[in-house]
Short mmCIF file of C-alpha atoms and ligand atoms in Angstrom, two decimals:
data_model
loop_
_atom_site.label_atom_id
_atom_site.label_comp_id
_atom_site.label_asym_id
_atom_site.label_seq_id
_atom_site.Cartn_x
_atom_site.Cartn_y
_atom_site.Cartn_z
CA UNK A 118 209.86 186.47 106.54
CA UNK A 119 212.22 184.90 104.95
CA UNK A 120 213.58 181.79 105.70
CA UNK A 121 217.42 182.39 107.77
CA UNK A 122 220.78 179.88 108.41
CA UNK A 123 221.66 179.08 111.43
CA UNK A 124 225.11 178.01 112.35
CA UNK A 125 226.55 175.89 115.66
CA UNK A 126 229.44 175.37 116.51
CA UNK A 127 230.14 172.53 118.69
CA UNK A 128 232.82 172.85 121.24
CA UNK A 129 231.75 175.69 124.05
CA UNK A 130 228.88 175.97 122.07
CA UNK A 131 226.61 173.35 122.24
CA UNK A 132 229.02 171.13 124.79
CA UNK A 133 231.97 172.25 127.35
CA UNK A 134 234.86 169.71 125.64
CA UNK A 135 237.19 171.85 126.53
CA UNK A 136 238.03 170.42 129.75
CA UNK A 137 238.39 166.91 127.80
CA UNK A 138 240.86 167.98 125.10
CA UNK A 139 242.54 169.96 128.43
CA UNK A 140 242.99 167.01 130.73
CA UNK A 141 243.97 164.89 127.27
CA UNK A 142 246.87 167.92 126.13
CA UNK A 143 247.74 167.55 129.69
CA UNK A 144 248.47 164.15 129.69
CA UNK A 145 250.12 164.12 126.71
CA UNK A 146 252.37 167.18 126.88
CA UNK A 147 253.24 165.52 130.17
CA UNK A 148 253.89 162.62 128.97
CA UNK A 149 256.61 164.56 126.67
CA UNK A 150 258.00 166.39 130.03
CA UNK A 151 256.06 170.05 128.92
CA UNK A 152 253.88 171.97 131.50
CA UNK A 153 250.39 172.37 130.53
CA UNK A 154 248.36 174.56 131.60
CA UNK A 155 244.60 175.89 131.68
CA UNK A 156 245.14 179.62 130.22
CA UNK A 157 247.17 178.11 127.25
CA UNK A 158 244.26 175.68 126.81
CA UNK A 159 241.92 178.20 125.72
CA UNK A 160 244.68 179.26 122.91
CA UNK A 161 243.36 176.33 121.62
CA UNK A 162 239.21 176.73 121.88
CA UNK A 163 238.85 176.81 118.34
CA UNK A 164 242.34 175.31 116.88
CA UNK A 165 242.58 172.52 115.37
CA UNK A 166 244.11 169.50 116.52
CA UNK A 167 247.45 169.18 114.64
CA UNK A 168 247.60 173.06 114.83
CA UNK A 169 247.59 172.74 118.95
CA UNK A 170 250.43 170.32 118.90
CA UNK A 171 252.60 172.08 116.78
CA UNK A 172 251.54 174.81 119.11
CA UNK A 173 252.17 172.67 122.47
CA UNK A 174 255.61 171.58 121.25
CA UNK A 175 256.33 175.13 120.62
CA UNK A 176 256.40 176.14 124.26
CA UNK A 177 257.14 173.01 125.71
CA UNK A 178 260.62 173.90 123.19
CA UNK A 179 260.52 170.43 121.14
CA UNK A 180 260.22 168.84 117.82
CA UNK A 181 259.10 165.43 117.06
CA UNK A 182 260.22 163.54 113.87
CA UNK A 183 256.29 163.29 111.45
CA UNK A 184 256.19 159.52 112.50
CA UNK A 185 256.12 160.14 116.48
CA UNK A 186 253.90 163.33 115.70
CA UNK A 187 251.02 161.35 114.17
CA UNK A 188 251.42 158.89 117.08
CA UNK A 189 251.09 161.60 119.32
CA UNK A 190 248.03 162.48 117.73
CA UNK A 191 246.85 159.77 117.46
CA UNK A 192 246.78 158.76 121.09
CA UNK A 193 245.40 162.26 121.96
CA UNK A 194 243.19 161.86 120.39
CA UNK A 195 242.60 157.92 121.79
CA UNK A 196 241.87 159.95 125.82
CA UNK A 197 239.77 162.53 124.34
CA UNK A 198 237.21 160.00 122.55
CA UNK A 199 237.33 157.82 126.83
CA UNK A 200 235.46 160.88 127.67
CA UNK A 201 232.85 161.73 124.55
CA UNK A 202 232.04 158.44 124.57
CA UNK A 203 230.90 158.78 128.21
CA UNK A 204 229.04 161.93 126.61
CA UNK A 205 225.17 162.55 127.84
CA UNK A 206 222.04 164.58 126.68
CA UNK A 207 222.85 166.18 130.79
CA UNK A 208 225.94 167.84 129.05
CA UNK A 209 224.78 169.39 126.13
CA UNK A 210 224.57 173.42 127.08
CA UNK A 211 222.18 175.38 129.01
CA UNK A 212 219.49 176.99 126.51
CA UNK A 213 220.81 175.27 123.82
CA UNK A 214 217.22 173.18 123.42
CA UNK A 215 214.84 175.78 123.95
CA UNK A 216 217.14 177.51 120.89
CA UNK A 217 217.44 174.25 118.68
CA UNK A 218 213.30 173.74 119.21
CA UNK A 219 212.16 177.29 118.75
CA UNK A 220 213.98 177.43 115.42
CA UNK A 221 212.59 174.43 114.44
CA UNK A 222 209.27 175.33 114.91
CA UNK A 223 209.79 178.64 112.88
CA UNK A 224 211.02 176.59 110.12
CA UNK A 225 214.53 177.49 109.60
CA UNK A 226 217.51 176.08 108.43
CA UNK A 227 219.83 174.20 110.64
CA UNK A 228 223.66 173.48 109.93
CA UNK A 229 227.03 172.49 112.42
CA UNK A 230 229.67 174.53 111.69
CA UNK A 231 232.62 172.57 113.61
CA UNK A 232 236.76 172.36 112.99
CA UNK A 233 236.13 168.80 114.84
CA UNK A 234 236.67 165.39 113.92
CA UNK A 235 234.70 164.47 116.37
CA UNK A 236 231.93 166.51 116.17
CA UNK A 237 229.54 163.76 115.15
CA UNK A 238 230.46 161.90 117.64
CA UNK A 239 229.32 163.99 119.84
CA UNK A 240 226.75 164.39 118.92
CA UNK A 241 224.88 161.26 118.93
CA UNK A 242 226.09 161.11 122.50
CA UNK A 243 224.00 163.79 123.57
CA UNK A 244 220.71 162.58 121.16
CA UNK A 245 221.58 165.61 119.06
CA UNK A 246 222.47 164.56 115.34
CA UNK A 247 218.05 164.63 114.08
CA UNK A 248 218.47 168.53 114.67
CA UNK A 249 221.21 169.58 111.80
CA UNK A 250 220.23 169.33 108.28
CA UNK A 251 223.87 169.87 107.48
CA UNK A 252 226.89 169.01 109.50
CA UNK A 253 229.73 170.28 108.01
CA UNK A 254 233.35 169.07 110.52
CA UNK A 255 237.07 168.81 111.06
CA UNK A 256 235.82 165.90 108.04
CA UNK A 257 234.03 167.79 105.10
CA UNK A 258 236.61 171.38 105.44
CA UNK A 259 240.57 171.65 104.23
CA UNK A 260 240.80 175.50 105.72
CA UNK A 261 240.70 175.97 109.56
CA UNK A 262 239.02 178.81 110.84
CA UNK A 263 239.35 181.68 110.55
CA UNK A 264 238.74 181.14 107.14
CA UNK A 265 235.09 181.67 106.41
CA UNK A 266 234.98 177.67 104.28
CA UNK A 267 233.00 175.58 106.89
CA UNK A 268 229.85 178.32 107.02
CA UNK A 269 230.13 178.84 103.30
CA UNK A 270 229.52 175.24 103.11
CA UNK A 271 227.36 174.73 105.72
CA UNK A 272 224.50 177.69 104.00
CA UNK A 273 225.08 175.41 101.14
CA UNK A 274 224.52 172.26 102.26
CA UNK A 275 221.34 174.41 103.73
CA UNK A 276 220.83 176.40 100.24
CA UNK A 277 220.71 179.23 102.06
CA UNK A 278 222.77 182.99 101.16
CA UNK A 279 225.82 183.55 103.24
CA UNK A 280 223.44 186.85 104.31
CA UNK A 281 221.40 185.28 105.41
CA UNK A 282 222.39 182.94 108.35
CA UNK A 283 223.60 183.70 111.26
CA UNK A 284 226.22 181.54 113.52
CA UNK A 285 226.32 180.90 117.10
CA UNK A 286 230.38 181.13 117.90
CA UNK A 287 232.76 180.80 121.11
CA UNK A 288 236.50 181.01 119.53
CA UNK A 289 237.26 184.42 117.87
CA UNK A 290 238.95 182.57 115.25
CA UNK A 291 235.52 181.78 115.00
CA UNK A 292 233.36 185.09 115.04
CA UNK A 293 236.66 186.26 112.38
CA UNK A 294 235.33 183.56 109.69
CA UNK A 295 231.20 184.09 110.16
CA UNK A 296 231.89 187.96 109.48
CA UNK A 297 234.29 186.96 107.24
CA UNK A 298 231.84 184.59 105.28
CA UNK A 299 229.14 188.24 105.99
CA UNK A 300 227.74 186.67 108.11
CA UNK A 301 225.61 187.49 111.07
CA UNK A 302 228.33 187.10 114.17
CA UNK A 303 226.67 186.25 117.62
CA UNK A 304 229.10 185.46 120.51
CA UNK A 305 228.65 182.69 122.75
CA UNK A 306 230.83 184.05 126.60
CA UNK A 307 233.36 186.78 127.02
CA UNK A 308 232.63 190.21 125.64
CA UNK A 309 235.75 191.32 125.68
CA UNK A 310 237.34 188.21 123.62
CA UNK A 311 234.93 188.67 120.55
CA UNK A 312 233.82 192.33 121.11
CA UNK A 313 234.17 191.51 116.20
CA UNK A 314 231.17 189.54 116.94
CA UNK A 315 227.49 191.85 116.17
CA UNK A 316 226.29 190.81 119.33
CA UNK A 317 227.75 189.01 122.48
CA UNK A 318 225.79 186.54 124.62
CA UNK A 319 227.82 185.16 127.91
CA UNK A 320 225.74 181.47 127.16
CA UNK A 321 222.23 180.55 125.08
CA UNK A 322 219.98 181.62 127.98
CA UNK A 323 220.33 185.57 127.09
CA UNK A 324 219.67 184.63 123.43
CA UNK A 325 215.30 185.32 124.11
CA UNK A 326 212.67 184.08 122.13
CA UNK A 327 211.61 187.68 120.86
CA UNK A 328 216.40 188.41 119.57
CA UNK A 329 215.34 185.01 117.62
CA UNK A 330 212.39 186.68 116.48
CA UNK A 331 214.28 190.00 115.40
CA UNK A 332 217.03 188.17 113.99
CA UNK A 333 214.52 186.27 111.61
CA UNK A 334 212.84 189.71 110.60
CA UNK A 335 216.77 191.50 110.63
CA UNK A 336 217.35 192.35 105.96
CA UNK A 337 220.24 190.71 105.31
CA UNK A 338 223.75 192.64 106.22
C1 BG6 B 419 237.54 172.46 118.16
C2 BG6 B 419 237.89 172.60 119.70
O1 BG6 B 419 235.93 173.22 118.03
O2 BG6 B 419 238.01 171.12 116.90
C3 BG6 B 419 239.24 172.47 118.76
O3 BG6 B 419 237.50 173.80 119.77
C4 BG6 B 419 240.05 171.64 118.63
O4 BG6 B 419 239.90 172.84 121.08
C5 BG6 B 419 239.17 171.04 117.33
O5 BG6 B 419 240.96 170.90 118.45
C6 BG6 B 419 239.42 169.75 116.39
O6 BG6 B 419 238.71 168.78 116.91
P1 BG6 B 419 239.71 167.28 116.86
O7 BG6 B 419 238.15 166.59 117.51
O8 BG6 B 419 239.26 166.86 115.22
O9 BG6 B 419 240.39 166.77 117.11
MG1 MG B 420 233.85 176.56 119.86
#
């Protein structure tokens, strides 16, 4: 059995932070006189902070000066962090700890591949930092998903060829990034949305140890 690399997205895969992003973006949008719905929030999943604000401004048909834009980014992140600092280990999504523990027991290589610049703070809050052999986040990448950069750097840091890597992702852009990296992609969420993934599960409760064993023994893609 060759050692595999398992790369996890953070937001929407390990923890449900989308609800906190929503509250922070909604407050900011409202201060700008822009309405912002949960459906629009869906479109921001996996999207960088800068691009998210650009999209909200497009929806509200509003332009800002570069200074105002920077202030809005700061304000949104301050509000978001207010929620993040109250997070606890109980917010880890169901069966994520079991899957991580099983992969550790099988001596597999495990990395985080997230667009968030707050990833390390969140992992610390939910006490998962020590589960990852490499952490690649929004501070390490220059190209956003669907560019495969974040996962390719992850594979490199784990010392595992991309073809022996498996990515867990909840966003379409993230699945596309994993596919472009030449990795097996596992969608977490709705099959209708994540149909480009190699496999899709509603959540980690459907990812049995038997299924993980199959991934461990699969030939490189
Ligand atoms: C992604 C989230 O993981 O990170 C996006 O799905 C978010 O919603 C992006 O905008 C950037 O996160 P942050 O924490 O750097 O603002
Ligand atoms: Mg995500």
